[in-house]
Amino acid sequence: YAATSDFGTNAVVLSRRPYDRAVVCGQDVIGLPYQHGRTVAQCLAGLDEDTSSSVLVAHATVTDGLAAAFSGEGEEGAYMPASAAELLRRFAWTALGHVHGGRNLVRSAGSRLVSYAGSPVATSRGETGPRRVLLVAVETGRGVVSVEAPELDVPFWERVEEPCAPRSEEHTSELQSHH
């Protein structure tokens, strides 16, 4: 985004590389802009202090353990790959973008969370089921204290399967009556 972009009076833009940082409503937030050809770990290499109460915001692909579940549709390889285990160890909450739907959008360990927000609207037919929003509460010193995923009142794709027997007797007589 251009430095002159206007996101509104309450927006905090975290776009400096390799990472940017701000305190938002008393919460330490670290923003990690996309950096082509680099992993999340490489981008955060200089961040050595305690971040166990911090929120990390990034656009990345979680690759360990559940790689297939976290891959983006039509993607070849990982998009700024990240290790869920490392993120769970370092941050109270890692709020990720890039994956819009599917299983395993939320991974947790105790009071730590790694999650994709998903998308309030389906961006492809492969994203089926009701759309949700993720509401996360973080308290300094306690980590993630609550996670809710209320369903949104928006249209969504559903998978519909209809049995079909092309050479059944009923189908054959129906075809003959149309000729």
mmCIF file of C-alpha atoms in Angstrom:
data_model
loop_
_atom_site.group_PDB
_atom_site.id
_atom_site.type_symbol
_atom_site.label_atom_id
_atom_site.label_comp_id
_atom_site.label_asym_id
_atom_site.label_seq_id
_atom_site.Cartn_x
_atom_site.Cartn_y
_atom_site.Cartn_z
ATOM 1 C CA TYR A 1 0.000 0.000 0.000
ATOM 2 C CA ALA A 2 1.149 3.525 -0.689
ATOM 3 C CA ALA A 3 2.409 5.574 2.256
ATOM 4 C CA THR A 4 -0.345 8.066 1.410
ATOM 5 C CA SER A 5 -3.172 5.483 1.703
ATOM 6 C CA ASP A 6 -5.896 6.563 4.121
ATOM 7 C CA PHE A 7 -7.280 3.725 6.260
ATOM 8 C CA GLY A 8 -9.229 6.014 8.610
ATOM 9 C CA THR A 9 -8.371 7.963 11.736
ATOM 10 C CA ASN A 10 -8.115 4.921 14.064
ATOM 11 C CA ALA A 11 -5.988 2.746 11.772
ATOM 12 C CA VAL A 12 -2.497 1.724 12.821
ATOM 13 C CA VAL A 13 -0.422 0.706 9.795
ATOM 14 C CA LEU A 14 2.415 -1.720 10.561
ATOM 15 C CA SER A 15 4.337 -1.932 7.289
ATOM 16 C CA ARG A 16 8.067 -1.409 8.028
ATOM 17 C CA ARG A 17 10.299 -4.390 7.210
ATOM 18 C CA PRO A 18 11.382 -6.786 8.503
ATOM 19 C CA TYR A 19 8.650 -6.165 11.124
ATOM 20 C CA ASP A 20 6.871 -3.215 12.712
ATOM 21 C CA ARG A 21 5.521 -2.763 16.205
ATOM 22 C CA ALA A 22 2.956 -0.649 18.068
ATOM 23 C CA VAL A 23 0.942 -0.652 21.267
ATOM 24 C CA VAL A 24 -2.762 -0.690 20.358
ATOM 25 C CA CYS A 25 -5.265 -0.260 23.210
ATOM 26 C CA GLY A 26 -2.560 -1.372 25.655
ATOM 27 C CA GLN A 27 -1.711 -4.502 23.630
ATOM 28 C CA ASP A 28 1.740 -5.029 22.056
ATOM 29 C CA VAL A 29 1.125 -5.780 18.359
ATOM 30 C CA ILE A 30 3.818 -6.840 15.905
ATOM 31 C CA GLY A 31 3.023 -6.473 12.208
ATOM 32 C CA LEU A 32 4.894 -8.620 9.715
ATOM 33 C CA PRO A 33 4.495 -7.432 6.103
ATOM 34 C CA TYR A 34 4.891 -10.015 3.334
ATOM 35 C CA GLN A 35 8.507 -10.515 2.260
ATOM 36 C CA HIS A 36 8.930 -12.603 -0.872
ATOM 37 C CA GLY A 37 11.253 -15.595 -0.561
ATOM 38 C CA ARG A 38 11.567 -15.341 3.228
ATOM 39 C CA THR A 39 10.095 -17.389 6.060
ATOM 40 C CA VAL A 40 8.394 -15.868 9.095
ATOM 41 C CA ALA A 41 11.323 -17.053 11.248
ATOM 42 C CA GLN A 42 13.804 -15.215 9.003
ATOM 43 C CA CYS A 43 11.748 -12.024 9.173
ATOM 44 C CA LEU A 44 11.568 -12.179 12.987
ATOM 45 C CA ALA A 45 15.254 -13.099 13.511
ATOM 46 C CA GLY A 46 16.056 -9.756 15.174
ATOM 47 C CA LEU A 47 13.101 -9.913 17.565
ATOM 48 C CA ASP A 48 14.765 -11.375 20.645
ATOM 49 C CA GLU A 49 12.891 -9.899 23.610
ATOM 50 C CA ASP A 50 9.966 -11.584 25.380
ATOM 51 C CA THR A 51 6.932 -11.592 23.074
ATOM 52 C CA SER A 52 4.837 -14.093 25.057
ATOM 53 C CA SER A 53 2.130 -11.458 25.667
ATOM 54 C CA SER A 54 2.303 -10.006 22.136
ATOM 55 C CA VAL A 55 -0.002 -10.398 19.159
ATOM 56 C CA LEU A 56 1.659 -11.106 15.798
ATOM 57 C CA VAL A 57 -0.242 -10.122 12.649
ATOM 58 C CA ALA A 58 1.038 -11.607 9.374
ATOM 59 C CA HIS A 59 0.020 -12.878 5.942
ATOM 60 C CA ALA A 60 1.627 -16.327 5.869
ATOM 61 C CA THR A 61 1.185 -20.076 5.365
ATOM 62 C CA VAL A 62 1.455 -22.449 8.330
ATOM 63 C CA THR A 63 3.394 -25.404 6.965
ATOM 64 C CA ASP A 64 4.188 -27.902 9.718
ATOM 65 C CA GLY A 65 2.045 -30.922 10.511
ATOM 66 C CA LEU A 66 -1.073 -29.875 8.615
ATOM 67 C CA ALA A 67 0.440 -28.451 5.436
ATOM 68 C CA ALA A 68 -2.354 -29.628 3.153
ATOM 69 C CA ALA A 69 -5.038 -28.146 5.388
ATOM 70 C CA PHE A 70 -3.268 -24.790 5.450
ATOM 71 C CA SER A 71 -2.372 -24.476 1.768
ATOM 72 C CA GLY A 72 -4.128 -21.803 -0.252
ATOM 73 C CA GLU A 73 -6.293 -22.828 -3.184
ATOM 74 C CA GLY A 74 -4.217 -23.052 -6.351
ATOM 75 C CA GLU A 75 -1.025 -22.286 -4.435
ATOM 76 C CA GLU A 76 2.297 -23.833 -5.317
ATOM 77 C CA GLY A 77 4.442 -23.949 -2.221
ATOM 78 C CA ALA A 78 4.113 -21.925 0.923
ATOM 79 C CA TYR A 79 3.499 -18.197 1.039
ATOM 80 C CA MET A 80 5.977 -16.797 3.621
ATOM 81 C CA PRO A 81 5.984 -20.133 5.520
ATOM 82 C CA ALA A 82 5.652 -20.281 9.304
ATOM 83 C CA SER A 83 5.924 -23.011 11.910
ATOM 84 C CA ALA A 84 2.815 -23.282 14.106
ATOM 85 C CA ALA A 85 4.890 -24.733 16.949
ATOM 86 C CA GLU A 86 7.268 -21.756 16.852
ATOM 87 C CA LEU A 87 4.403 -19.243 16.705
ATOM 88 C CA LEU A 88 2.608 -20.935 19.614
ATOM 89 C CA ARG A 89 5.828 -20.813 21.628
ATOM 90 C CA ARG A 90 6.601 -17.132 20.938
ATOM 91 C CA PHE A 91 3.303 -15.215 20.850
ATOM 92 C CA ALA A 92 0.035 -15.075 22.792
ATOM 93 C CA TRP A 93 -1.874 -14.907 19.506
ATOM 94 C CA THR A 94 -0.755 -15.062 15.910
ATOM 95 C CA ALA A 95 -3.465 -13.613 13.670
ATOM 96 C CA LEU A 96 -2.848 -14.777 10.107
ATOM 97 C CA GLY A 97 -4.252 -13.928 6.724
ATOM 98 C CA HIS A 98 -4.006 -15.850 3.439
ATOM 99 C CA VAL A 99 -6.252 -18.908 4.003
ATOM 100 C CA HIS A 100 -9.959 -18.122 3.674
ATOM 101 C CA GLY A 101 -11.730 -21.346 4.581
ATOM 102 C CA GLY A 102 -11.351 -24.985 5.432
ATOM 103 C CA ARG A 103 -10.432 -27.040 8.440
ATOM 104 C CA ASN A 104 -7.690 -26.280 10.922
ATOM 105 C CA LEU A 105 -7.958 -22.507 10.700
ATOM 106 C CA VAL A 106 -7.426 -22.372 14.458
ATOM 107 C CA ARG A 107 -4.605 -24.082 16.366
ATOM 108 C CA SER A 108 -4.142 -23.618 20.104
ATOM 109 C CA ALA A 109 -1.977 -24.717 22.985
ATOM 110 C CA GLY A 110 -3.056 -23.607 26.449
ATOM 111 C CA SER A 111 -3.484 -19.840 26.363
ATOM 112 C CA ARG A 112 -1.711 -19.511 22.970
ATOM 113 C CA LEU A 113 -3.432 -19.312 19.609
ATOM 114 C CA VAL A 114 -2.496 -19.394 15.919
ATOM 115 C CA SER A 115 -5.445 -18.623 13.677
ATOM 116 C CA TYR A 116 -6.572 -17.562 10.261
ATOM 117 C CA ALA A 117 -9.461 -15.147 10.291
ATOM 118 C CA GLY A 118 -10.975 -16.782 7.231
ATOM 119 C CA SER A 119 -13.203 -14.616 5.068
ATOM 120 C CA PRO A 120 -16.697 -13.274 5.760
ATOM 121 C CA VAL A 121 -17.626 -14.196 2.178
ATOM 122 C CA ALA A 122 -16.629 -17.261 0.169
ATOM 123 C CA THR A 123 -13.905 -16.410 -2.339
ATOM 124 C CA SER A 124 -14.212 -19.732 -4.191
ATOM 125 C CA ARG A 125 -16.675 -22.614 -4.516
ATOM 126 C CA GLY A 126 -14.283 -24.776 -2.511
ATOM 127 C CA GLU A 127 -15.038 -22.681 0.587
ATOM 128 C CA THR A 128 -18.240 -24.319 1.737
ATOM 129 C CA GLY A 129 -20.345 -23.901 4.838
ATOM 130 C CA PRO A 130 -21.520 -20.985 6.933
ATOM 131 C CA ARG A 131 -19.155 -18.024 7.159
ATOM 132 C CA ARG A 132 -17.865 -16.963 10.557
ATOM 133 C CA VAL A 133 -15.886 -14.199 12.205
ATOM 134 C CA LEU A 134 -13.215 -14.908 14.813
ATOM 135 C CA LEU A 135 -13.385 -12.903 18.053
ATOM 136 C CA VAL A 136 -10.314 -13.271 20.276
ATOM 137 C CA ALA A 137 -9.678 -11.675 23.672
ATOM 138 C CA VAL A 138 -6.064 -11.374 24.858
ATOM 139 C CA GLU A 139 -4.957 -10.207 28.297
ATOM 140 C CA THR A 140 -1.376 -9.209 29.069
ATOM 141 C CA GLY A 141 0.210 -11.838 31.266
ATOM 142 C CA ARG A 142 -2.628 -14.331 30.668
ATOM 143 C CA GLY A 143 -2.563 -14.776 26.902
ATOM 144 C CA VAL A 144 -5.722 -15.694 25.020
ATOM 145 C CA VAL A 145 -8.638 -15.741 27.446
ATOM 146 C CA SER A 146 -11.501 -16.388 25.014
ATOM 147 C CA VAL A 147 -12.162 -17.339 21.404
ATOM 148 C CA GLU A 148 -15.561 -17.187 19.727
ATOM 149 C CA ALA A 149 -16.548 -17.902 16.128
ATOM 150 C CA PRO A 150 -20.118 -16.665 15.640
ATOM 151 C CA GLU A 151 -21.820 -17.497 12.355
ATOM 152 C CA LEU A 152 -22.481 -14.568 10.020
ATOM 153 C CA ASP A 153 -25.795 -13.973 8.301
ATOM 154 C CA VAL A 154 -24.340 -13.999 4.777
ATOM 155 C CA PRO A 155 -24.819 -16.310 1.770
ATOM 156 C CA PHE A 156 -22.468 -19.286 1.513
ATOM 157 C CA TRP A 157 -21.730 -22.267 -0.737
ATOM 158 C CA GLU A 158 -22.981 -25.696 0.265
ATOM 159 C CA ARG A 159 -21.836 -29.014 -1.134
ATOM 160 C CA VAL A 160 -24.793 -30.884 -2.608
ATOM 161 C CA GLU A 161 -24.516 -34.487 -3.748
ATOM 162 C CA GLU A 162 -27.245 -36.051 -5.865
ATOM 163 C CA PRO A 163 -27.138 -39.763 -6.697
ATOM 164 C CA CYS A 164 -27.257 -40.445 -10.408
ATOM 165 C CA ALA A 165 -27.721 -43.778 -12.201
ATOM 166 C CA PRO A 166 -27.533 -42.916 -15.924
ATOM 167 C CA ARG A 167 -28.661 -46.331 -17.233
ATOM 168 C CA SER A 168 -31.424 -47.056 -14.769
ATOM 169 C CA GLU A 169 -34.834 -48.197 -16.082
ATOM 170 C CA GLU A 170 -36.546 -44.986 -14.938
ATOM 171 C CA HIS A 171 -33.966 -42.820 -16.683
ATOM 172 C CA THR A 172 -34.145 -44.903 -19.908
ATOM 173 C CA SER A 173 -37.933 -44.629 -20.229
ATOM 174 C CA GLU A 174 -37.716 -40.879 -19.576
ATOM 175 C CA LEU A 175 -35.161 -40.479 -22.380
ATOM 176 C CA GLN A 176 -37.248 -42.531 -24.813
ATOM 177 C CA SER A 177 -40.344 -40.405 -24.189
ATOM 178 C CA HIS A 178 -38.431 -37.260 -25.223
ATOM 179 C CA HIS A 179 -37.382 -38.651 -28.653
#
